Short mmCIF file of C-alpha atoms in Angstrom, two decimals:
data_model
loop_
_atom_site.label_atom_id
_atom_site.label_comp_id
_atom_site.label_asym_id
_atom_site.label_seq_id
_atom_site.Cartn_x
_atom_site.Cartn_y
_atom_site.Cartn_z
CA UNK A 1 -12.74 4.11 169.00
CA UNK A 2 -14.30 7.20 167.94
CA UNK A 3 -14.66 11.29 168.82
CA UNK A 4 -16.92 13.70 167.72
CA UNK A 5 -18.88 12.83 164.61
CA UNK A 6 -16.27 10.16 163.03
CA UNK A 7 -17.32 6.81 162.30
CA UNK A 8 -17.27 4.05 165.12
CA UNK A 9 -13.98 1.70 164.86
CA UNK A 10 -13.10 -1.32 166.76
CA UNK A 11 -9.27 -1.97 166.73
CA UNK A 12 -9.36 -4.82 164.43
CA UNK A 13 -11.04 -2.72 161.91
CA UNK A 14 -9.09 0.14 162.03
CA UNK A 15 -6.01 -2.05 161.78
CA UNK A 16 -7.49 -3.43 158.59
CA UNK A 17 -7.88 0.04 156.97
CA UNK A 18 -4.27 1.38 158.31
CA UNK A 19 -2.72 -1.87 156.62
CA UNK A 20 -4.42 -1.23 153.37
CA UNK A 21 -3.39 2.25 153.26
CA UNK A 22 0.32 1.85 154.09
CA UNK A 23 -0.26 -2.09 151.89
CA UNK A 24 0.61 -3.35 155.36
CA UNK A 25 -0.40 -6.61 157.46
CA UNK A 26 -2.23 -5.72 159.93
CA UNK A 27 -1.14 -8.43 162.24
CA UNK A 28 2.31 -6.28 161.65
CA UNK A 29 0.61 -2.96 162.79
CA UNK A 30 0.35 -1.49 166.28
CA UNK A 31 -1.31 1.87 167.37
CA UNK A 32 -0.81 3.58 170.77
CA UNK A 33 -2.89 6.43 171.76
CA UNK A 34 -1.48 10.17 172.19
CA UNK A 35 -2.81 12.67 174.65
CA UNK A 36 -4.02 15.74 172.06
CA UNK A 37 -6.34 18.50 172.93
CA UNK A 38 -7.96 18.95 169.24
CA UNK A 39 -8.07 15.51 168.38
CA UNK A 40 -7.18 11.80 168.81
CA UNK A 41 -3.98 10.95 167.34
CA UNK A 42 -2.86 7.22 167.58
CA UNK A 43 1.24 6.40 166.59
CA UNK A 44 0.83 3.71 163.99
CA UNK A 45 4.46 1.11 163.76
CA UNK A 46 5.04 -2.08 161.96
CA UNK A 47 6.15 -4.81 163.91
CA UNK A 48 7.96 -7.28 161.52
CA UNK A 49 9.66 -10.47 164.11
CA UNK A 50 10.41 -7.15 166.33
CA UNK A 51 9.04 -4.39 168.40
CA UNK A 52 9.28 -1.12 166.12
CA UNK A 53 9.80 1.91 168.35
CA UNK A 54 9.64 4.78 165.39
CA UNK A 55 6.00 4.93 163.83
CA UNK A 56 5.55 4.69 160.32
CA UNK A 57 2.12 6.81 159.90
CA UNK A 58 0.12 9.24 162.23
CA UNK A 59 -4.22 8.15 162.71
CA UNK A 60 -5.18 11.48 163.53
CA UNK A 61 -9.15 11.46 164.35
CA UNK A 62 -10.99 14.88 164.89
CA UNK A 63 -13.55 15.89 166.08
CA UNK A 64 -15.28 17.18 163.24
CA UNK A 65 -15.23 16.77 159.48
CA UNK A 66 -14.69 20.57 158.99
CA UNK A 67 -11.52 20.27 161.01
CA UNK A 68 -10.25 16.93 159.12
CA UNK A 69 -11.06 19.39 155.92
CA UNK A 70 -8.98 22.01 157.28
CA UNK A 71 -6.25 20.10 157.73
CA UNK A 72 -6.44 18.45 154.59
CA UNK A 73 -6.59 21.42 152.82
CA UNK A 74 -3.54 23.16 154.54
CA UNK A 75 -1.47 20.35 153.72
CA UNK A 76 -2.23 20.16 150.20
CA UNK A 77 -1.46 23.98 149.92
CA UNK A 78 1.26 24.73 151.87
CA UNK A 79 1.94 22.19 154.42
CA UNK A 80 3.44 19.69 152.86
CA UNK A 81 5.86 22.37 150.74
CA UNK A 82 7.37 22.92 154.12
CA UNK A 83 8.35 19.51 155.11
CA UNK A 84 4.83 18.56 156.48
CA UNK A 85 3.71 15.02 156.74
CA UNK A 86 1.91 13.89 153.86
CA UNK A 87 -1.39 13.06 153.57
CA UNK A 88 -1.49 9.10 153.09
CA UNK A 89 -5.25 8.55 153.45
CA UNK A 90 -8.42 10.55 154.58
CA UNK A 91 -9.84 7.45 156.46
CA UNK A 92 -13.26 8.62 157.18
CA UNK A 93 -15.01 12.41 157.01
CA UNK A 94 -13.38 13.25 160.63
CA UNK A 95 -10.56 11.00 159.77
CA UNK A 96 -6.81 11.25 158.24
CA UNK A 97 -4.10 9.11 158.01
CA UNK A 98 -0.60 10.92 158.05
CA UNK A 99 3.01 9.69 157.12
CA UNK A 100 5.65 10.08 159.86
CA UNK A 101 7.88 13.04 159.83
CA UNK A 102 11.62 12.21 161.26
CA UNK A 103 13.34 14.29 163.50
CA UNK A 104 13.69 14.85 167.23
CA UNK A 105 11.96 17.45 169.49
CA UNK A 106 15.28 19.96 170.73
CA UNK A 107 14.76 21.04 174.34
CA UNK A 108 16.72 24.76 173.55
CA UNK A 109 17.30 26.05 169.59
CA UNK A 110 20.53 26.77 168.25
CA UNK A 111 21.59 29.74 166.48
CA UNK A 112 21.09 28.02 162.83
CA UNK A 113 17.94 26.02 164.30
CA UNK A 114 16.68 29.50 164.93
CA UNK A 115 17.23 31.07 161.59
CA UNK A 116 15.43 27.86 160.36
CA UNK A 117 12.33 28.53 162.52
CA UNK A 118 12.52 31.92 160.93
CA UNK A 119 13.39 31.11 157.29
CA UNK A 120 10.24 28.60 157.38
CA UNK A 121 7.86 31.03 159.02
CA UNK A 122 8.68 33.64 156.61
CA UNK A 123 8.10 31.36 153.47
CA UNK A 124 4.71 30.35 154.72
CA UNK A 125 3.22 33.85 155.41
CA UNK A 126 4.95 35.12 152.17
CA UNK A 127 2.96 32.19 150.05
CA UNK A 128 0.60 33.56 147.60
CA UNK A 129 -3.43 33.08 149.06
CA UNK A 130 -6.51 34.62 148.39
CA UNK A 131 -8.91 36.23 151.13
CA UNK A 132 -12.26 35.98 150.69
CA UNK A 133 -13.02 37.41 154.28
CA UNK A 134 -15.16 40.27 154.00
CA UNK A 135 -13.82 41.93 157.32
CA UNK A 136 -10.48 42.70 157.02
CA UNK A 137 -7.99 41.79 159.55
CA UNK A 138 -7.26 45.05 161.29
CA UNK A 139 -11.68 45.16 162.09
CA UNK A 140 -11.15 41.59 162.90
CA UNK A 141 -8.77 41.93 165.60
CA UNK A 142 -10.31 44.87 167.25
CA UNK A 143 -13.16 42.96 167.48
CA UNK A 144 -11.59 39.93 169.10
CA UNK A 145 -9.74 41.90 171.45
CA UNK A 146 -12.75 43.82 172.60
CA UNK A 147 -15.10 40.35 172.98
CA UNK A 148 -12.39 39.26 175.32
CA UNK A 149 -12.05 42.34 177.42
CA UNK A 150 -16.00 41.82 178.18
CA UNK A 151 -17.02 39.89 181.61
CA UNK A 152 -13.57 39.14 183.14
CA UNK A 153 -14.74 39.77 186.55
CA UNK A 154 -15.30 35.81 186.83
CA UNK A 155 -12.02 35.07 185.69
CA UNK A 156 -10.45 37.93 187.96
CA UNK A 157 -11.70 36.07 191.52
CA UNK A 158 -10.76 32.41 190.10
CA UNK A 159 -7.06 33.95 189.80
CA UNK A 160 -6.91 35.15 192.12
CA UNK A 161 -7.54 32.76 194.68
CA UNK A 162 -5.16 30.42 193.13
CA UNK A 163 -2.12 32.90 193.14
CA UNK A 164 -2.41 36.91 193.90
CA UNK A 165 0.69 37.21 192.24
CA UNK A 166 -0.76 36.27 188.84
CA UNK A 167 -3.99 37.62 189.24
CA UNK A 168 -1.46 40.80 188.56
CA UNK A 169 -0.33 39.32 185.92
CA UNK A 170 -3.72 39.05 184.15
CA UNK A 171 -3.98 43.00 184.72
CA UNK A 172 -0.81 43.13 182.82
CA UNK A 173 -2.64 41.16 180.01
CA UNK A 174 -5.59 42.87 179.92
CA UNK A 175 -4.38 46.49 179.90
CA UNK A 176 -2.00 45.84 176.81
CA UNK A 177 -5.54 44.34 175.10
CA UNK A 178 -6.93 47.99 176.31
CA UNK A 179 -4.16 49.70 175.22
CA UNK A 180 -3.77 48.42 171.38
CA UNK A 181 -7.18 49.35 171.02
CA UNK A 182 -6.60 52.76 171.53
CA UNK A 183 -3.64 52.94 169.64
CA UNK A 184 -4.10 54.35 165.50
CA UNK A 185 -2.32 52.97 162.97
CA UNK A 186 0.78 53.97 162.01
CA UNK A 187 1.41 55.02 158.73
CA UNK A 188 4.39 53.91 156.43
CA UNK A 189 5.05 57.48 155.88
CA UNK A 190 5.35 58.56 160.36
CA UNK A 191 8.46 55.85 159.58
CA UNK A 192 11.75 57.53 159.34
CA UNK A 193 12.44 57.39 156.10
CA UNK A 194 16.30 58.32 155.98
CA UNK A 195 18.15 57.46 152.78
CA UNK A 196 15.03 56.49 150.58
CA UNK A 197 15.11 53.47 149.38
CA UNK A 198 11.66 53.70 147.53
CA UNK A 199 10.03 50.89 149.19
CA UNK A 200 6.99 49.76 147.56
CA UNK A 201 5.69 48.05 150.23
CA UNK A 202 3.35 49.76 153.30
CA UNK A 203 5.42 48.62 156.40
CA UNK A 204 2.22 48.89 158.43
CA UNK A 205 0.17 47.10 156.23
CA UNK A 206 -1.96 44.21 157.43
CA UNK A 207 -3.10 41.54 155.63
CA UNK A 208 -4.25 37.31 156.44
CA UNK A 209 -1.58 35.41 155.18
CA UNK A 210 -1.64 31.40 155.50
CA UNK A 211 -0.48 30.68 159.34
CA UNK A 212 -0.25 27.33 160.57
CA UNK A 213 -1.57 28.76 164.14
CA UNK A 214 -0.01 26.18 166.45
CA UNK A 215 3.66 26.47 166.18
CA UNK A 216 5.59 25.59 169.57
CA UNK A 217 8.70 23.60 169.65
CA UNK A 218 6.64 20.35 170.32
CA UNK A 219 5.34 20.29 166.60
CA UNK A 220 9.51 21.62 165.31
CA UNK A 221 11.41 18.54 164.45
CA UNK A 222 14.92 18.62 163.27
CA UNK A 223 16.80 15.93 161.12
CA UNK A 224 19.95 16.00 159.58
CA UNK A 225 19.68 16.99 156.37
CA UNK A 226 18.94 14.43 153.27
CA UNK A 227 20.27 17.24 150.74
CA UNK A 228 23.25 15.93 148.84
CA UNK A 229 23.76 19.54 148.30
CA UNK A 230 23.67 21.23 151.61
CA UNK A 231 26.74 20.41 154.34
CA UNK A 232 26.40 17.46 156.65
CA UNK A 233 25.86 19.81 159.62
CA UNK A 234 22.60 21.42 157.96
CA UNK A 235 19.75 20.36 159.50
CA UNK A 236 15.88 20.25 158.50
CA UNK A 237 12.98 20.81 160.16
CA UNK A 238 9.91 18.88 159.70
CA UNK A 239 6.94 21.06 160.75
CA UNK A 240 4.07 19.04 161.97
CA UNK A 241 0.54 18.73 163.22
CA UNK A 242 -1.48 21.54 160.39
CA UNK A 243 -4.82 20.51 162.26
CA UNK A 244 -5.48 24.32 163.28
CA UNK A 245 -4.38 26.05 160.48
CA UNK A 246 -5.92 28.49 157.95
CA UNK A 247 -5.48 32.25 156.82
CA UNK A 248 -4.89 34.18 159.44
CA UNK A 249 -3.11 36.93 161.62
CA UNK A 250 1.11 36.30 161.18
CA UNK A 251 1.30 36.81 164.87
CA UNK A 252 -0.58 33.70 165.43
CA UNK A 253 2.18 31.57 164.61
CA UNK A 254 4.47 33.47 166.91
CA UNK A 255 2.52 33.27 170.23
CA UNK A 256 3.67 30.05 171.33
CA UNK A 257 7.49 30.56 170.06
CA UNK A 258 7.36 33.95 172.02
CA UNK A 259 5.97 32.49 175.59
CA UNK A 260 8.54 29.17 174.95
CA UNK A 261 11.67 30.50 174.34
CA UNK A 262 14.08 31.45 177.57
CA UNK A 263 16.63 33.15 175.76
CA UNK A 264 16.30 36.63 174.77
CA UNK A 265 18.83 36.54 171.87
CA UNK A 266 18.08 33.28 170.12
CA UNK A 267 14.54 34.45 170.25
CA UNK A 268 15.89 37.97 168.69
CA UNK A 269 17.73 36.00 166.29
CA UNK A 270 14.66 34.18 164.93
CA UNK A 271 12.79 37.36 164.82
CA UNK A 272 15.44 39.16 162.83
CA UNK A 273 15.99 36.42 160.43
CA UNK A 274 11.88 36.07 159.86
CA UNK A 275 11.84 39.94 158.81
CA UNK A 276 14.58 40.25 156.53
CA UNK A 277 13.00 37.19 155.07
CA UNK A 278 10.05 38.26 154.58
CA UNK A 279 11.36 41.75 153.32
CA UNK A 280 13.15 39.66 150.69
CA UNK A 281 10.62 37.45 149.82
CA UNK A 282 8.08 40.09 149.56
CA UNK A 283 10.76 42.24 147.22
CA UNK A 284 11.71 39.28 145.01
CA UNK A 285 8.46 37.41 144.77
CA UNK A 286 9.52 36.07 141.17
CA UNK A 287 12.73 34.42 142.17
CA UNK A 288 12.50 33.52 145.60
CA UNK A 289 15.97 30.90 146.04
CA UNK A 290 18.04 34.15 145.29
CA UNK A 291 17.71 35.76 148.51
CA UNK A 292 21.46 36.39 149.21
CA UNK A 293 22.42 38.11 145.74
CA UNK A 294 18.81 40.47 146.06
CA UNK A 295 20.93 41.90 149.12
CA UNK A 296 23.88 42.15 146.98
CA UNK A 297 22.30 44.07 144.60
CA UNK A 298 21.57 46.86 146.76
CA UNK A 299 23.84 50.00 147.45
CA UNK A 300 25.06 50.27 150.86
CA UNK A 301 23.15 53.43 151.43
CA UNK A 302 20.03 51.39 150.42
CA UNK A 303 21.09 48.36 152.15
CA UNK A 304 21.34 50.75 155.46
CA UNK A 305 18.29 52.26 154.82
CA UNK A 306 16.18 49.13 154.65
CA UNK A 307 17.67 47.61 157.50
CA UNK A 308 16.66 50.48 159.22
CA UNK A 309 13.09 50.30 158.58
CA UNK A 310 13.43 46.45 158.85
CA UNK A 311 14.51 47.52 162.27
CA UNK A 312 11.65 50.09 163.22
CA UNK A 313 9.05 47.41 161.49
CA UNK A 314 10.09 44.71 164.42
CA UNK A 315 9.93 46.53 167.34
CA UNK A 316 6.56 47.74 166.31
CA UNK A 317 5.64 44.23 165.08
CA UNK A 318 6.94 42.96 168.80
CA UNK A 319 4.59 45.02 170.98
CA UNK A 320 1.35 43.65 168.26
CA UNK A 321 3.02 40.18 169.04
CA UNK A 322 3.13 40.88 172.80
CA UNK A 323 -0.82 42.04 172.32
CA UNK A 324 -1.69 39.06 170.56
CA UNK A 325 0.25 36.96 172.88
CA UNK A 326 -2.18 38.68 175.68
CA UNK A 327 -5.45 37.82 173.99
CA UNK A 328 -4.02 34.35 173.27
CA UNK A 329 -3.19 33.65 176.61
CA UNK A 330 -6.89 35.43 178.03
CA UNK A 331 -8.82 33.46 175.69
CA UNK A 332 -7.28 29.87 176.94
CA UNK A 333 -7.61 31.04 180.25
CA UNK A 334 -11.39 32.03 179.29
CA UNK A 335 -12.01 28.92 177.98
CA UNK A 336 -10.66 26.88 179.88
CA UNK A 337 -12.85 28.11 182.97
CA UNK A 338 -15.57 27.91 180.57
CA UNK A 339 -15.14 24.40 180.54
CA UNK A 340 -14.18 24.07 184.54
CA UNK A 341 -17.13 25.94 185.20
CA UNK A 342 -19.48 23.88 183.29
CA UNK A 343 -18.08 20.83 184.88
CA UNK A 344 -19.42 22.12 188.20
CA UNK A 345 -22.96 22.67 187.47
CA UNK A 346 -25.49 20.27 189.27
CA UNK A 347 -26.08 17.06 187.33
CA UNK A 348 -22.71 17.53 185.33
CA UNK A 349 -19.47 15.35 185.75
CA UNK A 350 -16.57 16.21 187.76
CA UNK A 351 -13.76 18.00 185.40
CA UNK A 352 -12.10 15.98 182.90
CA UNK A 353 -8.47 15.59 182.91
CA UNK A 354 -8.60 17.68 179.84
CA UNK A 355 -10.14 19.87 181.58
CA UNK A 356 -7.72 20.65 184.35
CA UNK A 357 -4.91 20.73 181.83
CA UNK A 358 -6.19 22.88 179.59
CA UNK A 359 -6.84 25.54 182.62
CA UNK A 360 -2.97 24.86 183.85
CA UNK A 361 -1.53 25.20 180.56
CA UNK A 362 -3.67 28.68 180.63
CA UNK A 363 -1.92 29.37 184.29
CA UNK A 364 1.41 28.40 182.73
CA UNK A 365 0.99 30.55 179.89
CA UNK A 366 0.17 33.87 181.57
CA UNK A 367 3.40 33.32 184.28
CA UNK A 368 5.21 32.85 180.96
CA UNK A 369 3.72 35.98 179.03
CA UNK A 370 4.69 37.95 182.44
CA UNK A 371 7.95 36.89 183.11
CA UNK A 372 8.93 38.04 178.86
CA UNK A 373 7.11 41.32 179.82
CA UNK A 374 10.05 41.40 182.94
CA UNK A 375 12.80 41.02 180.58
CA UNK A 376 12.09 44.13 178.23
#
């Protein structure tokens, strides 16, 4: 029971470890296997003179010690500040053992699960870091987006003998890649600036700010909320699953969200509420849980005036989200006929399941990134 370069469990074993961890039996303990792309993620429960049906801790096995690192690491620095599982036990170098996080997957978000989707985003990319990375962000997607544009000839013909339809969709893609690399900049002071408000901060500025980089409703999980202090219809949400994160672009944690969600305004409303968040957080650093009253503070002219450039900052920020989106969706696409394409050279195995999922989630994706395009 093993992947990558993690140590080599049998069952009984692992059981043993699990149970020392959690100061379990293991004859209580069960595990059952979950289907994960990065890694292999076993559902631990504790069977006490009944079968348990809600797990008590998450075996999460990767496939290399740098990504167990990563994990643990994001956790530890931010994760686990915003409601992520804790981390109960690093098993092995490739290996960690996570507590469960309650909640339930919701098919469509609410209003006031939206705002929370928002609120939570927002706190994450406004949490202090340090960036070491010598390129800055700006070079480093340029350069990204201009690896991806190279030698999609390949990937052209294999779309389009599956469906003309999207291989039109993939031009789509490709020329919004084509055109944000043409595009310069724009400056904080193009922006109109009617009724100064003598914002510090350069709207256009870029900068790596800690992302989680895998956020889709599958990894949201809301609970009621165990605040005495908040009303018993607030909910939580437990956000779950850190294996791919580190510092990165804030658009990576908005990729997913963008291609999942069908409705237009819930999705506006968790944009909106992300921004002003973020404008907030960013302009009252040193006392963050006074959000409201820093609006209160302001004049009305002032207020109007930020919301205004609040206003020109997201429909700027949505076409570099749509971009990203693009290369996101390319790239999967990319790899995933990588992957196919290996699978058919002589001597090789057929394609894995994996395999063929990984290229159909790409295929799903791009339908997905075109229909959005549709709507606006």
């Amino acid at each position: 029971m093993s992947v990558g370069g993690g140590v080599l469990f049998d069952q009984p074993e692992l059981l043993l470890i699990i149970g020392e961890a959690l100061n379990e039996s293991p004859s209580d303990l069960s595990l059952k296997l979950v289907l994960s792309e990065e890694a292999r993620v076993w559902s631990v429960t504790v069977n006490r003179g009944h079968l348990a049906t809600v797990p008590m801790a998450w075996f999460k096995q990767h496939k290399s010690s740098g990504k167990a690192d990563q994990e643990q690491r994001a956790l530890s620095s931010w994760g686990l500040s915003l409601n992520g599982p804790r981390l109960i036990s690093r098993v092995d170098r490739c290996s960690v053992l996570l507590s469960h996080c309650p909640g339930i997957v919701v098919k469509s978000f609410s209003v006031d699960q939206a705002h929370i989707v928002g609120e939570i985003l927002a706190t994450l990319h406004s949490k202090r870091v340090i960036d070491e990375d010598r390129l800055s962000i700006t070079e480093a997607l340029s350069e990204r987006r201009r690896s991806t544009l190279q030698g999609l000839s390949v990937l052209y013909k294999q779309i389009m003998a599956e469906d003309s339809d999207l291989s039109i969709a993939l031009e789509r893609a490709v020329e919004l890649l084509q055109t944000s690399l043409h595009e310069e900049p724009i400056e904080s002071s193009q922006l109109d600036r009617n009724g100064e408000v003598g914002v510090q901060r350069e709207l256009s500025e870029e900068r790596r700010v800690a992302c989680h980089r895998d956020v889709r409703r599958e990894h949201l999980l809301f609970a009621p909320s165990m605040d005495n202090k908040q009303s018993v219809d607030q909910e939580q949400m437990y956000l779950i699953d850190w294996g791919q994160s580190r510092l990165d672009h804030w658009s990576s944690d908005w990729v997913k969200l963008y291609l999942e969600e069908d409705s237009t305004y819930i999705f506006q409303e968790m944009w909106a509420r992300y921004w002003v968040t973020r404008e907030l957080l960013s302009s009252d650093r040193k006392n963050a849980s006074h959000l409201s009253s820093t609006c209160l503070t302001l004049g009305m002219r002032e207020q109007q005036a930020r919301q205004k450039q609040t206003r020109q900052k997201q429909t700027r920020d949505l076409k570099i989200l749509q971009q990203q989106t693009a290369l996101h969706v390319i790239n999967t696409l990319r790899w995933a006929h990588r992957r196919l394409s290996v699978s058919h050279k002589p001597h090789s195995t057929s394609p894995t399941m994996e395999d063929l999922a990984i290229w159909q989630r790409g295929i799903r994706e791009l339908s997905l990134l075109n229909k959005r395009l549709s709507k606006e």
